[in-house]
Structure formats: C-alpha cells, structure tokens
Tab-separated table of C-alpha atoms in Angstrom:
chain	number	residue	atom	x	y	z
A	20	UNK	CA	0.000	0.000	0.000
A	21	UNK	CA	1.416	3.416	-0.848
A	22	UNK	CA	0.815	6.820	0.687
A	23	UNK	CA	-1.847	7.836	-1.797
A	24	UNK	CA	-3.867	4.766	-0.904
A	25	UNK	CA	-3.672	5.701	2.769
A	26	UNK	CA	-4.828	9.180	1.788
A	27	UNK	CA	-7.731	7.559	-0.010
A	28	UNK	CA	-8.655	5.623	3.121
A	29	UNK	CA	-8.666	8.802	5.152
A	30	UNK	CA	-10.997	10.509	2.707
A	31	UNK	CA	-13.326	7.567	2.571
A	32	UNK	CA	-13.456	6.630	6.229
A	33	UNK	CA	-13.044	9.922	8.025
A	34	UNK	CA	-10.610	10.520	10.834
A	35	UNK	CA	-7.756	8.141	11.382
A	36	UNK	CA	-6.633	8.272	14.949
A	37	UNK	CA	-4.306	5.332	15.014
A	38	UNK	CA	-2.138	4.043	12.235
A	39	UNK	CA	0.948	1.924	12.301
A	40	UNK	CA	2.993	0.203	9.686
A	41	UNK	CA	6.066	-1.866	10.374
A	42	UNK	CA	7.419	-4.469	12.733
A	43	UNK	CA	4.968	-5.686	15.321
A	44	UNK	CA	5.928	-6.784	18.796
A	45	UNK	CA	3.901	-7.425	21.928
A	46	UNK	CA	5.215	-4.184	23.476
A	47	UNK	CA	4.079	-2.139	20.473
A	48	UNK	CA	0.672	-3.820	20.387
A	49	UNK	CA	0.212	-3.186	24.085
A	50	UNK	CA	1.214	0.491	23.750
A	51	UNK	CA	-1.217	0.983	20.873
A	52	UNK	CA	-3.999	-0.735	22.827
A	53	UNK	CA	-3.367	1.751	25.640
A	54	UNK	CA	-3.669	4.602	23.155
A	55	UNK	CA	-6.974	3.141	21.969
A	56	UNK	CA	-8.186	2.946	25.557
A	57	UNK	CA	-7.501	6.661	25.936
A	58	UNK	CA	-9.318	7.384	22.682
A	59	UNK	CA	-12.334	5.335	23.793
A	60	UNK	CA	-12.313	7.123	27.114
A	61	UNK	CA	-12.097	10.583	25.556
A	62	UNK	CA	-15.010	9.778	23.241
A	63	UNK	CA	-17.199	8.249	25.941
A	64	UNK	CA	-17.500	4.942	24.143
A	65	UNK	CA	-19.295	2.406	26.335
A	66	UNK	CA	-17.243	-0.329	27.963
A	67	UNK	CA	-18.906	-3.160	26.045
A	68	UNK	CA	-18.217	-1.664	22.650
A	69	UNK	CA	-14.756	-0.446	23.546
A	70	UNK	CA	-13.841	-3.932	24.835
A	71	UNK	CA	-14.928	-5.292	21.469
A	72	UNK	CA	-12.757	-2.730	19.723
A	73	UNK	CA	-9.718	-3.602	21.829
A	74	UNK	CA	-10.215	-7.323	21.269
A	75	UNK	CA	-10.506	-6.880	17.488
A	76	UNK	CA	-7.458	-4.636	17.429
A	77	UNK	CA	-5.412	-7.094	19.509
A	78	UNK	CA	-6.602	-10.046	17.482
A	79	UNK	CA	-5.645	-8.485	14.144
A	80	UNK	CA	-2.275	-7.223	15.423
A	81	UNK	CA	-1.315	-10.464	17.160
A	82	UNK	CA	-2.359	-12.392	14.074
A	83	UNK	CA	0.120	-10.404	12.014
A	84	UNK	CA	2.814	-10.698	14.673
A	85	UNK	CA	2.361	-14.441	15.135
A	86	UNK	CA	2.034	-15.123	11.456
A	87	UNK	CA	5.724	-14.614	10.832
A	88	UNK	CA	6.682	-16.826	13.763
A	89	UNK	CA	5.190	-19.865	12.109
A	90	UNK	CA	7.569	-19.384	9.202
A	91	UNK	CA	10.953	-20.895	8.612
A	92	UNK	CA	13.473	-18.642	10.404
A	93	UNK	CA	15.500	-18.563	7.199
A	94	UNK	CA	12.565	-17.206	5.284
A	95	UNK	CA	13.375	-13.512	5.310
A	96	UNK	CA	10.507	-12.594	3.073
A	97	UNK	CA	7.883	-12.891	5.776
A	98	UNK	CA	8.657	-10.634	8.708
A	99	UNK	CA	6.350	-9.653	11.585
A	100	UNK	CA	5.203	-6.639	9.671
A	101	UNK	CA	1.848	-5.207	8.947
A	102	UNK	CA	-0.266	-2.164	8.593
A	103	UNK	CA	-3.033	-1.404	11.051
A	104	UNK	CA	-5.469	1.482	11.015
A	105	UNK	CA	-8.237	2.601	13.333
A	106	UNK	CA	-10.554	5.270	12.000
A	107	UNK	CA	-14.037	6.676	12.397
A	108	UNK	CA	-16.540	8.406	10.139
A	109	UNK	CA	-19.254	10.996	10.695
A	110	UNK	CA	-21.885	8.318	11.406
A	111	UNK	CA	-20.171	6.981	14.525
A	112	UNK	CA	-18.794	3.977	12.730
A	113	UNK	CA	-15.376	2.851	13.827
A	114	UNK	CA	-13.211	0.882	11.441
A	115	UNK	CA	-10.314	-1.340	12.388
A	116	UNK	CA	-8.406	-2.651	9.429
A	117	UNK	CA	-5.144	-4.388	8.802
A	118	UNK	CA	-3.007	-5.507	5.949
A	119	UNK	CA	-0.110	-7.923	5.732
A	120	UNK	CA	1.526	-10.264	3.266
A	121	UNK	CA	0.572	-13.940	3.346
A	122	UNK	CA	1.563	-16.965	1.317
A	123	UNK	CA	-0.830	-18.833	-0.931
A	124	UNK	CA	-1.140	-21.798	1.451
A	125	UNK	CA	-2.146	-19.439	4.254
A	126	UNK	CA	-4.652	-17.680	2.029
A	127	UNK	CA	-6.117	-21.141	1.439
A	128	UNK	CA	-6.475	-21.586	5.199
A	129	UNK	CA	-7.859	-18.140	5.991
A	130	UNK	CA	-10.259	-17.697	3.102
A	131	UNK	CA	-12.649	-20.625	3.846
A	132	UNK	CA	-12.973	-19.398	7.456
A	133	UNK	CA	-13.882	-15.919	6.348
A	134	UNK	CA	-16.280	-17.273	3.734
A	135	UNK	CA	-17.976	-19.356	6.398
A	136	UNK	CA	-18.169	-16.378	8.754
A	137	UNK	CA	-19.805	-14.240	6.055
A	138	UNK	CA	-22.459	-16.906	5.516
A	139	UNK	CA	-23.495	-17.070	9.183
A	140	UNK	CA	-25.953	-14.887	11.079
A	141	UNK	CA	-25.242	-13.767	14.665
A	142	UNK	CA	-26.654	-16.878	16.315
A	143	UNK	CA	-24.905	-19.159	13.850
A	144	UNK	CA	-21.651	-17.364	14.459
A	145	UNK	CA	-21.983	-17.657	18.212
A	146	UNK	CA	-22.763	-21.350	17.909
A	147	UNK	CA	-19.828	-22.007	15.580
A	148	UNK	CA	-17.454	-20.077	17.815
A	149	UNK	CA	-18.394	-22.192	20.806
A	150	UNK	CA	-18.176	-25.395	18.779
A	151	UNK	CA	-14.666	-24.556	17.606
A	152	UNK	CA	-13.571	-23.454	21.047
A	153	UNK	CA	-14.825	-26.739	22.485
A	154	UNK	CA	-13.285	-28.948	19.826
A	155	UNK	CA	-9.907	-27.375	20.369
A	156	UNK	CA	-9.021	-27.773	16.730
A	157	UNK	CA	-7.225	-24.964	15.007
A	158	UNK	CA	-6.678	-23.108	18.215
A	159	UNK	CA	-3.050	-23.837	18.920
A	160	UNK	CA	-1.693	-23.081	15.488
A	161	UNK	CA	-0.862	-19.660	14.188
A	162	UNK	CA	-3.283	-19.956	11.292
A	163	UNK	CA	-6.054	-17.819	12.691
A	164	UNK	CA	-7.775	-20.409	14.904
A	165	UNK	CA	-10.949	-19.006	16.436
A	166	UNK	CA	-9.520	-15.506	16.073
A	167	UNK	CA	-11.566	-14.518	13.036
A	168	UNK	CA	-14.717	-15.866	14.692
A	169	UNK	CA	-13.863	-13.829	17.777
A	170	UNK	CA	-13.515	-10.737	15.572
A	171	UNK	CA	-16.751	-11.439	13.708
A	172	UNK	CA	-18.700	-11.847	16.952
A	173	UNK	CA	-17.553	-8.434	18.087
A	174	UNK	CA	-18.112	-6.283	15.014
A	175	UNK	CA	-21.030	-5.318	12.792
A	176	UNK	CA	-19.465	-6.283	9.493
A	177	UNK	CA	-16.287	-7.611	7.908
A	178	UNK	CA	-14.825	-6.990	4.472
A	179	UNK	CA	-11.703	-8.705	3.255
A	180	UNK	CA	-9.631	-8.956	0.135
A	181	UNK	CA	-6.632	-10.894	-1.118
A	182	UNK	CA	-4.591	-9.095	-3.781
A	183	UNK	CA	-2.016	-11.094	-5.670
A	184	UNK	CA	1.562	-9.826	-5.513
A	185	UNK	CA	3.235	-12.887	-7.002
A	186	UNK	CA	1.915	-16.394	-7.605
A	187	UNK	CA	2.728	-17.328	-4.036
A	188	UNK	CA	2.287	-14.043	-2.169
A	189	UNK	CA	-0.793	-11.978	-1.464
A	190	UNK	CA	-1.758	-8.839	0.356
A	191	UNK	CA	-4.378	-9.799	2.911
A	192	UNK	CA	-6.584	-6.879	3.783
A	193	UNK	CA	-9.349	-7.079	6.385
A	194	UNK	CA	-11.660	-4.313	7.512
A	195	UNK	CA	-14.078	-4.482	10.422
A	196	UNK	CA	-16.830	-2.000	11.216
A	197	UNK	CA	-18.269	-1.217	14.641
A	198	UNK	CA	-21.116	1.192	15.131
A	199	UNK	CA	-20.911	2.729	18.577
A	200	UNK	CA	-24.545	3.787	18.764
A	201	UNK	CA	-26.082	0.481	17.908
A	202	UNK	CA	-27.490	-1.538	20.764
A	203	UNK	CA	-25.274	-4.489	21.399
A	204	UNK	CA	-26.304	-7.835	20.036
B	10	UNK	CA	1.705	-27.114	48.242
B	11	UNK	CA	2.517	-23.411	47.936
B	12	UNK	CA	0.577	-20.347	46.857
B	13	UNK	CA	1.213	-18.847	43.450
B	14	UNK	CA	1.088	-15.119	42.805
B	15	UNK	CA	1.685	-13.462	39.445
B	16	UNK	CA	1.798	-9.686	39.182
B	17	UNK	CA	-0.406	-7.858	36.704
B	18	UNK	CA	1.117	-6.452	33.519
B	19	UNK	CA	-0.373	-4.323	30.753
B	20	UNK	CA	-1.519	-7.455	28.963
B	21	UNK	CA	-1.718	-10.165	31.579
B	22	UNK	CA	-3.976	-10.341	34.654
B	23	UNK	CA	-3.099	-10.377	38.330
B	24	UNK	CA	-3.222	-13.971	39.473
B	25	UNK	CA	-3.443	-15.207	43.051
B	26	UNK	CA	-3.735	-18.896	43.759
B	27	UNK	CA	-4.230	-19.291	47.491
B	28	UNK	CA	-4.014	-22.874	48.605
B	29	UNK	CA	-4.827	-22.286	52.310
B	30	UNK	CA	-7.980	-20.311	51.572
B	31	UNK	CA	-8.968	-22.290	48.509
B	32	UNK	CA	-9.324	-19.070	46.527
B	33	UNK	CA	-8.208	-18.559	42.957
B	34	UNK	CA	-8.378	-15.044	41.511
B	35	UNK	CA	-7.633	-13.947	37.986
B	36	UNK	CA	-8.227	-10.236	37.393
B	37	UNK	CA	-7.304	-7.836	34.609
B	38	UNK	CA	-6.696	-7.941	30.882
B	39	UNK	CA	-5.577	-11.070	29.128
B	40	UNK	CA	-3.797	-10.953	25.806
B	41	UNK	CA	-0.374	-12.534	26.354
B	42	UNK	CA	1.966	-13.057	23.432
B	43	UNK	CA	1.929	-16.768	24.160
B	44	UNK	CA	-1.197	-17.525	26.140
B	45	UNK	CA	-0.653	-21.238	26.729
B	46	UNK	CA	2.872	-20.737	28.052
B	47	UNK	CA	1.752	-17.879	30.254
B	48	UNK	CA	-1.041	-19.883	31.922
B	49	UNK	CA	0.873	-23.160	32.141
B	50	UNK	CA	1.918	-22.646	35.798
B	51	UNK	CA	-1.708	-21.823	36.671
B	52	UNK	CA	-3.020	-25.001	35.051
B	53	UNK	CA	-0.271	-27.064	36.706
B	54	UNK	CA	-1.063	-25.519	40.077
B	55	UNK	CA	-4.761	-26.312	39.714
B	56	UNK	CA	-4.023	-29.910	38.741
B	57	UNK	CA	-1.828	-30.348	41.805
B	58	UNK	CA	-4.398	-28.599	43.994
B	59	UNK	CA	-7.228	-30.888	42.944
B	60	UNK	CA	-4.948	-33.909	43.250
B	61	UNK	CA	-5.637	-34.321	46.965
B	62	UNK	CA	-4.770	-30.809	48.150
B	63	UNK	CA	-8.102	-29.055	47.696
B	64	UNK	CA	-9.941	-27.257	50.480
B	65	UNK	CA	-13.547	-28.149	51.269
B	66	UNK	CA	-14.788	-25.259	49.151
B	67	UNK	CA	-12.866	-23.716	46.287
B	68	UNK	CA	-13.787	-20.262	45.032
B	69	UNK	CA	-12.661	-19.053	41.635
B	70	UNK	CA	-12.951	-15.319	41.011
B	71	UNK	CA	-12.645	-14.291	37.381
B	72	UNK	CA	-12.601	-10.589	36.636
B	73	UNK	CA	-11.461	-10.214	33.067
B	74	UNK	CA	-11.902	-6.852	31.371
B	75	UNK	CA	-11.050	-7.980	27.857
B	76	UNK	CA	-9.132	-10.827	26.317
B	77	UNK	CA	-7.859	-12.285	23.046
B	78	UNK	CA	-9.179	-15.439	21.431
B	79	UNK	CA	-6.389	-17.680	22.712
B	80	UNK	CA	-7.228	-16.554	26.270
B	81	UNK	CA	-10.847	-17.425	25.538
B	82	UNK	CA	-9.736	-20.925	24.576
B	83	UNK	CA	-7.491	-21.143	27.624
B	84	UNK	CA	-10.331	-20.147	29.975
B	85	UNK	CA	-12.440	-22.804	28.316
B	86	UNK	CA	-9.742	-25.387	29.135
B	87	UNK	CA	-9.590	-24.066	32.693
B	88	UNK	CA	-13.375	-24.434	33.107
B	89	UNK	CA	-12.999	-27.924	31.671
B	90	UNK	CA	-10.474	-28.778	34.379
B	91	UNK	CA	-12.862	-27.404	37.012
B	92	UNK	CA	-15.722	-29.468	35.607
B	93	UNK	CA	-13.619	-32.628	35.841
B	94	UNK	CA	-13.136	-31.970	39.547
B	95	UNK	CA	-16.616	-30.716	40.257
B	96	UNK	CA	-18.059	-34.004	41.456
B	97	UNK	CA	-15.569	-34.567	44.247
B	98	UNK	CA	-15.224	-30.918	45.258
B	99	UNK	CA	-17.379	-27.901	45.998
B	100	UNK	CA	-16.405	-25.329	43.416
B	101	UNK	CA	-17.932	-21.879	43.182
B	102	UNK	CA	-17.056	-19.707	40.224
B	103	UNK	CA	-17.709	-15.981	40.308
B	104	UNK	CA	-17.567	-14.304	36.913
B	105	UNK	CA	-17.256	-10.655	37.885
B	106	UNK	CA	-17.876	-7.944	35.295
B	107	UNK	CA	-18.423	-4.217	35.189
B	108	UNK	CA	-22.145	-3.534	34.785
B	109	UNK	CA	-21.386	-1.404	31.728
B	110	UNK	CA	-19.321	-4.114	30.069
B	111	UNK	CA	-21.911	-6.168	28.160
B	112	UNK	CA	-19.149	-8.036	26.333
B	113	UNK	CA	-17.715	-9.399	29.574
B	114	UNK	CA	-21.230	-10.394	30.688
B	115	UNK	CA	-21.819	-12.194	27.401
B	116	UNK	CA	-18.542	-14.097	27.775
B	117	UNK	CA	-19.687	-15.237	31.225
B	118	UNK	CA	-23.071	-16.323	29.876
B	119	UNK	CA	-21.341	-18.375	27.172
B	120	UNK	CA	-19.365	-20.243	29.823
B	121	UNK	CA	-22.549	-20.849	31.832
B	122	UNK	CA	-24.145	-22.442	28.780
B	123	UNK	CA	-21.078	-24.520	27.979
B	124	UNK	CA	-20.608	-25.776	31.542
B	125	UNK	CA	-24.051	-26.470	32.891
B	126	UNK	CA	-22.838	-28.623	35.774
B	127	UNK	CA	-20.613	-25.881	37.172
B	128	UNK	CA	-21.860	-23.205	39.552
B	129	UNK	CA	-21.036	-19.994	37.715
B	130	UNK	CA	-22.346	-16.805	39.310
B	131	UNK	CA	-22.452	-13.718	37.123
B	132	UNK	CA	-21.729	-10.793	39.391
B	133	UNK	CA	-21.910	-7.188	38.226
B	134	UNK	CA	-20.029	-4.518	40.123
C-alpha cells in the first residue's frame, strides 16, 4: 500500500486516529492498545463496545505478529510486519483494518474461514465459535484459529480482500466495522 | 503445596492462587503473546491442587476486562479442568464484570451455557 492509498482511506473513512505500519511486537501492540483505551475514554464509548474494539485490534495485530513466527526462520521474506489502522466516520462507525503479506497456502487456510463467517448470522456465528472453542481444533496453530470468529462476533461487518503480488504471495486486507450507537447484540 | 502469585502487567492479569484459603483469583486484561505458556503454571497448580490438596470449598474469582481469542480458549480449558473436579469438590465460580461491560457479561453467559454442571455466578459490580 502506498501513501496515496492511505490518503484515499482517510478521505473515505473519516478521521484516522491510530495508524501503524512496520514491525509488530507485543510491546508495540500493548502500547497501541493503551492509546486506543484513551481514545475510547475521551469519546465516551461504552465499555462493552470499547472492549470489542480492543479485542478486534489485539486479534488483528497479534495475528500479524504471530504469522511470521510460524515461518521458517530462514525465510526472510515474511517478517512480523503489517499495517493497522483505526478510524471513524461521521456516522459513529469505527473501522479497524489491517493488511499484511501472506503466502498462498495461508490464504487457502484463511479464506474458507472468512467465507464461512460471512455466511453465518449472529446466532450461527456464536454457535460455531463455541463449537470450535470446544473442539480445540485450530486453536493452537498460528493460522487464525478461532480468532476470526472472535472478531466477527464483536463487530457489525467484515470486508476482506486478497490481492495477488506474485503467484505465491498476497496482500491480505481485512476491515471491520463497529457502530458505537447500535445496541449491542 | 505453595501459593502462586503473578503480578499484573499491561496485557496479563493479576493472578493469586491461594491454597490455604482455597481461593483462585484472575483479574485484569488477558492478551499474552503466548497464552498457553503464560497460563501453564496456573493449570499445573490447579491440577496439583485438585490432586488431593483441595480445600472443602474452592472459590474461583474471574474478573477479566477484555481478552484475546487464545485466552478465551485457555479459559475454556480451565473451566474444563474445574468441571472434571466438580463431582468430588465444591467449586464456586464468580464471573465478575463491570455492569457497563456487556461483552464481559456475554462471555460469562457463554461459559454458563457450555458448563451447565458448574456453579457460575455472574456478578456485576
């Protein structure tokens, strides 16, 4: 993503109050989460919704951070890097979005989960989340696990996109929307 | 058997495992970098505790503000361990949440539904 695309995001989605691109570590994620807490506090966002925002933010950031750890240490192409943005528009919608580079085989793991999530309603999502959490499958790996289901439970909508860079590498972009005025599910 | 105390950090909760009182408290935020490693001593302690060292009544106080999905899975495993020991022991679980934090309440309700044999009290403060 280049600067003009970021500019485009700002114009489309209103105010960006947190953006970060680069190496991700637990310390950086924790510092940014603290900044988000202050933002939520300053804007009088209710605790339920702000907790959802923090969880989504943490989930997306830790996903990107952990993703690189599952790679061969000699594979220098995949580093714990990513882009994360938190923004809001005039209609009290908050957007948390991230972008990182994934390999084809990881796209093949992530995409079916997101497709399934998009096909489920709130009750179905809740049920599936609990099923997966109980079964224990997919939860110990770095391939997303129940993370995307956790995100989906806590936001109003998800958009995602894979853009091909090379045959084996893709940009993975995911955008979540949270309306702060809506009654919680 | 000894007590186990872990100080709170920005992303891990304050943990007090009190063997003499039979009280387990986990309070704060939970999004460790490696959740399963972080909670391993807690799970080990609980296993040892219920292996003949438990008090007559055991009280578990959970007060989690927000957490990541691997913590959610870990808490599930912890409830599972409690359920396994529920027949031979009296276990009371208090899921404490801020009354304004509907998300924390919902997480507690999910655990109630998943572990019907456990006594899980939802307590707002």
